[in-house]
Amino acid sequence: MKKHTSAGRRTAWFFAYLFMALCVAVAVFPIIWVILSSFKSNQEILSNGLSWPTQWSFDGYRQALEMAPIFQYFLNSLIVTVLSTALNVLALSMAGYVFAKKQFRGKNLLFSILSLSMVIPTTALLSPIYVTITKLGLYDTKAALVLVYAALSMPISLMILRSTFAGVPKELEEAAYIDGAGFLRTFFSVMMPCARGGIASASVLAFLEGWNEFTFALLLTSSGNVRTLPLSLSYFTSQFSFNYTAMFAAITIAVIPSIIVFTVFSEQVNASIVAGSVKG
Amino acid sequence: MRKKERKWIVLFLLPVCLLFVVFFAVPLGMVFVQSLFDYRLLPNKFEFIGFGNYAKLFLRDPKFLPVLKNTLLWILIHCIGHVALGSALAFVLYKKPRGWKFVRVVYMIPNIISQSAIAMIFVNMYNPQFGAVNQFLKAIGLEKLMHNWLFDMSTAFPAITMTWFLFAGYTTTLVLAQCLSTDETVIEAARVDGASGFQIDRLVMFPLVKEMIGTTVIMAATYMLQMFSMIYITTGGGPGSATTNLPLYLYSNMKSNNYGYASTIGVVIIIVGFLTMRIIQRIFGMNKEEVA
């Protein structure tokens, strides 16, 4: 960044770049290795696993899609995640608005109680949540995952959205009321648009949570027609047994969309992660 | 008018309160209650045994202490090594060397794709026949170091630790954001005063981002306390219980139809989580947290 003034500084920069290069290598090598392997034949994977493919073949991808309904799992994940994100963000926007702008008895107490959800490790609750979902008759349904994922992202969305609505100027709300807008109209057509930055952050984080969640998917579903993409990955070893090419292809199909979407929207994702770490 | 508004307030709070009650409050109560019962499903059994589960867990279960030790060790390694790695990268990147934005994006990729995908990638990386790790050792003539990494008693724990240890993208992103949000004139003033790059990092920047590092340490502890999928997919907790942690042990007890005992482990997870958080807040001087 600055001109090199001394040998010491130059060495420091050398190590800085070396460190950066190592971090990049660590992050991408495993993924690139998987992608390259997906184009090799089984024989090649076993004989020289580190080399470039001798000829690029898409057979693995054809076989992977024949052997496992990956698009079905992808679709399941998409449905569950979109619905849980929408439910989470709508419910928490409503609550965030009321907590930020309205006065009512017991407000602080209720907020402290809801904040407790931040400090409960959800893996501790596996057994009761399993029992609850089963008793509600929701075992092995997409609805179970939609509700659980909406709940898992509740603490972080609550913090983000309350502080977002708190930052919307009071005058806008008052002006809407003076213009004769009711509670609902004020919320949906004045407050929500003003809070879109926070809504975007909360949506991104809720989406990531649902898209990647594994534990509850494993616990609460069993059949193939509700299986989500992360869960389906754990079946690959047995599903593809000795067809390594197909397994590598299947893993590639599963991760590439996330990588592309993230690379395109990385600024927004970064901003959301930062917003999520700043606690109310 | 005011009465009408109160109706809307209640209606707006209702969905969140329902979610909270069904998925946090009631399960939290149930964890504590279930832990006092011998609770099994199919055939249903719900028999009060007081602190029987706790006595068994702490006094008569030979698996529990190793499992607790694994969990605590992983939390410790993650809070120290992993956060140090991510913070070190942030301290390099905030000086905006060429390509810093690229590094920030690429280093985050393993954290954006799902844990189960990373786990599957490492299942293959560690494969004894064709995995990249053994192939690499063979290529450089160190065949005697080749292992069945995930299933060898002596290597399973470190091998599995490496599947998450190096991917500190969240820490880097958060600490870097904090570094970049500090006033550049502060840094400039220190430089004018003759401070070296390292002195600026240590004496000016570090205190400014210390609290954010504390936040990432809490996140690291929470992450490790809840770690499940990567272990479940790679080793399943084995060999023996060499790589079992508390969530995995809880799950295996549920699978063997011992829901009361599973909830006892759940209570231990809650207590460990609470204590870890308190200790970290104490160390980083984060007393004014949202935790009441």
Tab-separated table of N, CA and C in Angstrom, chain A residues 4-75:
chain	number	residue	atom	x	y	z
A	4	HIS	N	7.852	1.139	-0.322
A	4	HIS	CA	8.729	0.353	0.547
A	4	HIS	C	9.849	1.223	1.090
A	5	THR	N	9.891	1.396	2.394
A	5	THR	CA	10.895	2.275	2.964
A	5	THR	C	12.094	1.516	3.501
A	6	SER	N	11.901	0.253	3.854
A	6	SER	CA	13.026	-0.470	4.428
A	6	SER	C	12.891	-1.949	4.133
A	7	ALA	N	13.986	-2.651	4.316
A	7	ALA	CA	13.959	-4.093	4.099
A	7	ALA	C	12.992	-4.755	5.064
A	8	GLY	N	12.957	-4.235	6.287
A	8	GLY	CA	12.065	-4.816	7.302
A	8	GLY	C	10.630	-4.758	6.870
A	9	ARG	N	10.242	-3.601	6.355
A	9	ARG	CA	8.865	-3.472	5.926
A	9	ARG	C	8.557	-4.395	4.745
A	10	ARG	N	9.576	-4.523	3.865
A	10	ARG	CA	9.364	-5.396	2.715
A	10	ARG	C	9.167	-6.849	3.156
A	11	THR	N	9.965	-7.300	4.127
A	11	THR	CA	9.788	-8.659	4.638
A	11	THR	C	8.402	-8.807	5.243
A	12	ALA	N	7.977	-7.796	5.985
A	12	ALA	CA	6.647	-7.857	6.601
A	12	ALA	C	5.585	-8.044	5.530
A	13	TRP	N	5.714	-7.287	4.427
A	13	TRP	CA	4.729	-7.431	3.363
A	13	TRP	C	4.820	-8.787	2.681
A	14	PHE	N	6.051	-9.299	2.567
A	14	PHE	CA	6.198	-10.625	1.973
A	14	PHE	C	5.406	-11.655	2.775
A	15	PHE	N	5.572	-11.606	4.103
A	15	PHE	CA	4.853	-12.580	4.927
A	15	PHE	C	3.346	-12.332	4.908
A	16	ALA	N	2.967	-11.059	4.819
A	16	ALA	CA	1.540	-10.750	4.748
A	16	ALA	C	0.923	-11.390	3.503
A	17	TYR	N	1.603	-11.251	2.356
A	17	TYR	CA	1.059	-11.834	1.130
A	17	TYR	C	1.100	-13.359	1.169
A	18	LEU	N	2.158	-13.900	1.772
A	18	LEU	CA	2.249	-15.355	1.899
A	18	LEU	C	1.067	-15.876	2.726
A	19	PHE	N	0.785	-15.190	3.820
A	19	PHE	CA	-0.313	-15.572	4.702
A	19	PHE	C	-1.652	-15.499	3.960
A	20	MET	N	-1.842	-14.412	3.217
A	20	MET	CA	-3.070	-14.287	2.433
A	20	MET	C	-3.193	-15.433	1.431
A	21	ALA	N	-2.078	-15.742	0.769
A	21	ALA	CA	-2.108	-16.811	-0.236
A	21	ALA	C	-2.449	-18.144	0.413
A	22	LEU	N	-1.883	-18.399	1.596
A	22	LEU	CA	-2.173	-19.656	2.288
A	22	LEU	C	-3.650	-19.740	2.667
A	23	CYS	N	-4.199	-18.629	3.160
A	23	CYS	CA	-5.612	-18.633	3.549
A	23	CYS	C	-6.501	-18.931	2.344
A	24	VAL	N	-6.176	-18.308	1.210
A	24	VAL	CA	-6.957	-18.565	0.002
A	24	VAL	C	-6.826	-20.027	-0.404
A	25	ALA	N	-5.583	-20.544	-0.352
A	25	ALA	CA	-5.356	-21.934	-0.754
A	25	ALA	C	-6.154	-22.891	0.128
A	26	VAL	N	-6.109	-22.654	1.430
A	26	VAL	CA	-6.830	-23.516	2.370
A	26	VAL	C	-8.327	-23.496	2.076
A	27	ALA	N	-8.830	-22.319	1.720
A	27	ALA	CA	-10.273	-22.196	1.505
A	27	ALA	C	-10.719	-22.850	0.204
A	28	VAL	N	-9.891	-22.729	-0.845
A	28	VAL	CA	-10.389	-23.208	-2.141
A	28	VAL	C	-9.870	-24.590	-2.532
A	29	PHE	N	-8.716	-25.016	-1.970
A	29	PHE	CA	-8.161	-26.295	-2.439
A	29	PHE	C	-9.158	-27.458	-2.325
A	30	PRO	N	-9.782	-27.669	-1.149
A	30	PRO	CA	-10.688	-28.822	-1.050
A	30	PRO	C	-11.810	-28.774	-2.075
A	31	ILE	N	-12.343	-27.564	-2.326
A	31	ILE	CA	-13.463	-27.457	-3.262
A	31	ILE	C	-12.988	-27.724	-4.687
A	32	ILE	N	-11.828	-27.154	-5.034
A	32	ILE	CA	-11.310	-27.357	-6.391
A	32	ILE	C	-10.965	-28.831	-6.613
A	33	TRP	N	-10.412	-29.453	-5.581
A	33	TRP	CA	-10.091	-30.885	-5.686
A	33	TRP	C	-11.346	-31.707	-5.976
A	34	VAL	N	-12.437	-31.372	-5.281
A	34	VAL	CA	-13.698	-32.089	-5.504
A	34	VAL	C	-14.201	-31.847	-6.925
A	35	ILE	N	-14.155	-30.590	-7.364
A	35	ILE	CA	-14.661	-30.277	-8.706
A	35	ILE	C	-13.831	-31.004	-9.774
A	36	LEU	N	-12.495	-30.957	-9.636
A	36	LEU	CA	-11.648	-31.636	-10.618
A	36	LEU	C	-11.922	-33.135	-10.625
A	37	SER	N	-12.063	-33.710	-9.431
A	37	SER	CA	-12.294	-35.149	-9.355
A	37	SER	C	-13.604	-35.547	-10.019
A	38	SER	N	-14.579	-34.636	-10.025
A	38	SER	CA	-15.884	-34.977	-10.592
A	38	SER	C	-15.805	-35.197	-12.095
A	39	PHE	N	-14.700	-34.769	-12.722
A	39	PHE	CA	-14.559	-34.972	-14.169
A	39	PHE	C	-13.702	-36.182	-14.511
A	40	LYS	N	-13.144	-36.842	-13.482
A	40	LYS	CA	-12.251	-37.970	-13.746
A	40	LYS	C	-13.036	-39.275	-13.745
A	41	SER	N	-12.388	-40.314	-14.287
A	41	SER	CA	-13.000	-41.634	-14.180
A	41	SER	C	-12.652	-42.216	-12.806
A	42	ASN	N	-13.423	-43.220	-12.398
A	42	ASN	CA	-13.155	-43.882	-11.129
A	42	ASN	C	-11.691	-44.318	-11.031
A	43	GLN	N	-11.229	-44.909	-12.148
A	43	GLN	CA	-9.867	-45.422	-12.216
A	43	GLN	C	-8.854	-44.324	-11.925
A	44	GLU	N	-9.097	-43.178	-12.531
A	44	GLU	CA	-8.170	-42.050	-12.384
A	44	GLU	C	-8.186	-41.501	-10.965
A	45	ILE	N	-9.371	-41.470	-10.361
A	45	ILE	CA	-9.470	-40.975	-8.985
A	45	ILE	C	-8.615	-41.830	-8.073
A	46	LEU	N	-8.659	-43.155	-8.308
A	46	LEU	CA	-7.932	-44.066	-7.432
A	46	LEU	C	-6.429	-44.062	-7.715
A	47	SER	N	-6.047	-43.859	-8.983
A	47	SER	CA	-4.620	-43.983	-9.298
A	47	SER	C	-3.858	-42.678	-9.085
A	48	ASN	N	-4.370	-41.572	-9.610
A	48	ASN	CA	-3.650	-40.317	-9.356
A	48	ASN	C	-4.627	-39.202	-8.995
A	49	GLY	N	-4.945	-39.160	-7.718
A	49	GLY	CA	-5.990	-38.274	-7.221
A	49	GLY	C	-5.632	-36.805	-7.244
A	50	LEU	N	-4.347	-36.486	-7.384
A	50	LEU	CA	-3.972	-35.078	-7.315
A	50	LEU	C	-3.780	-34.447	-8.681
A	51	SER	N	-3.831	-35.277	-9.728
A	51	SER	CA	-3.496	-34.718	-11.041
A	51	SER	C	-4.716	-34.088	-11.703
A	52	TRP	N	-4.446	-33.350	-12.747
A	52	TRP	CA	-5.475	-32.774	-13.608
A	52	TRP	C	-6.207	-33.930	-14.325
A	53	PRO	N	-7.501	-33.818	-14.606
A	53	PRO	CA	-8.165	-34.897	-15.346
A	53	PRO	C	-7.551	-35.061	-16.734
A	54	THR	N	-7.323	-36.313	-17.169
A	54	THR	CA	-6.737	-36.499	-18.499
A	54	THR	C	-7.751	-36.151	-19.578
A	55	GLN	N	-8.994	-36.572	-19.353
A	55	GLN	CA	-10.019	-36.057	-20.272
A	55	GLN	C	-11.251	-35.675	-19.459
A	56	TRP	N	-11.868	-34.588	-19.863
A	56	TRP	CA	-12.986	-34.050	-19.101
A	56	TRP	C	-14.257	-34.780	-19.500
A	57	SER	N	-14.869	-35.439	-18.517
A	57	SER	CA	-16.067	-36.190	-18.824
A	57	SER	C	-17.205	-35.757	-17.910
A	58	PHE	N	-18.372	-35.617	-18.492
A	58	PHE	CA	-19.535	-35.235	-17.692
A	58	PHE	C	-20.371	-36.448	-17.266
A	59	ASP	N	-19.818	-37.650	-17.466
A	59	ASP	CA	-20.553	-38.863	-17.101
A	59	ASP	C	-20.980	-38.847	-15.642
A	60	GLY	N	-20.064	-38.380	-14.770
A	60	GLY	CA	-20.354	-38.341	-13.338
A	60	GLY	C	-21.628	-37.581	-13.051
A	61	TYR	N	-21.801	-36.454	-13.732
A	61	TYR	CA	-22.977	-35.620	-13.494
A	61	TYR	C	-24.248	-36.325	-13.956
A	62	ARG	N	-24.154	-36.973	-15.136
A	62	ARG	CA	-25.308	-37.701	-15.642
A	62	ARG	C	-25.702	-38.792	-14.650
A	63	GLN	N	-24.695	-39.551	-14.206
A	63	GLN	CA	-24.974	-40.648	-13.270
A	63	GLN	C	-25.506	-40.123	-11.937
A	64	ALA	N	-24.897	-39.049	-11.457
A	64	ALA	CA	-25.324	-38.506	-10.158
A	64	ALA	C	-26.798	-38.132	-10.195
A	65	LEU	N	-27.216	-37.475	-11.282
A	65	LEU	CA	-28.605	-37.050	-11.372
A	65	LEU	C	-29.550	-38.229	-11.571
A	66	GLU	N	-29.031	-39.317	-12.159
A	66	GLU	CA	-29.858	-40.519	-12.305
A	66	GLU	C	-29.998	-41.250	-10.976
A	67	MET	N	-28.917	-41.270	-10.211
A	67	MET	CA	-28.904	-42.080	-8.996
A	67	MET	C	-29.567	-41.403	-7.808
A	68	ALA	N	-29.505	-40.062	-7.761
A	68	ALA	CA	-30.116	-39.362	-6.626
A	68	ALA	C	-30.915	-38.184	-7.157
A	69	PRO	N	-32.151	-38.013	-6.682
A	69	PRO	CA	-32.965	-36.882	-7.164
A	69	PRO	C	-32.500	-35.564	-6.555
A	70	ILE	N	-31.308	-35.120	-6.969
A	70	ILE	CA	-30.706	-33.950	-6.344
A	70	ILE	C	-31.563	-32.701	-6.548
A	71	PHE	N	-32.191	-32.597	-7.741
A	71	PHE	CA	-33.010	-31.406	-7.975
A	71	PHE	C	-34.227	-31.384	-7.060
A	72	GLN	N	-34.758	-32.579	-6.767
A	72	GLN	CA	-35.868	-32.656	-5.821
A	72	GLN	C	-35.431	-32.135	-4.440
A	73	TYR	N	-34.247	-32.576	-3.982
A	73	TYR	CA	-33.736	-32.116	-2.680
A	73	TYR	C	-33.484	-30.617	-2.700
A	74	PHE	N	-32.948	-30.158	-3.834
A	74	PHE	CA	-32.691	-28.731	-4.006
A	74	PHE	C	-33.994	-27.947	-3.877
A	75	LEU	N	-35.030	-28.450	-4.561
A	75	LEU	CA	-36.338	-27.796	-4.521
A	75	LEU	C	-36.919	-27.810	-3.107
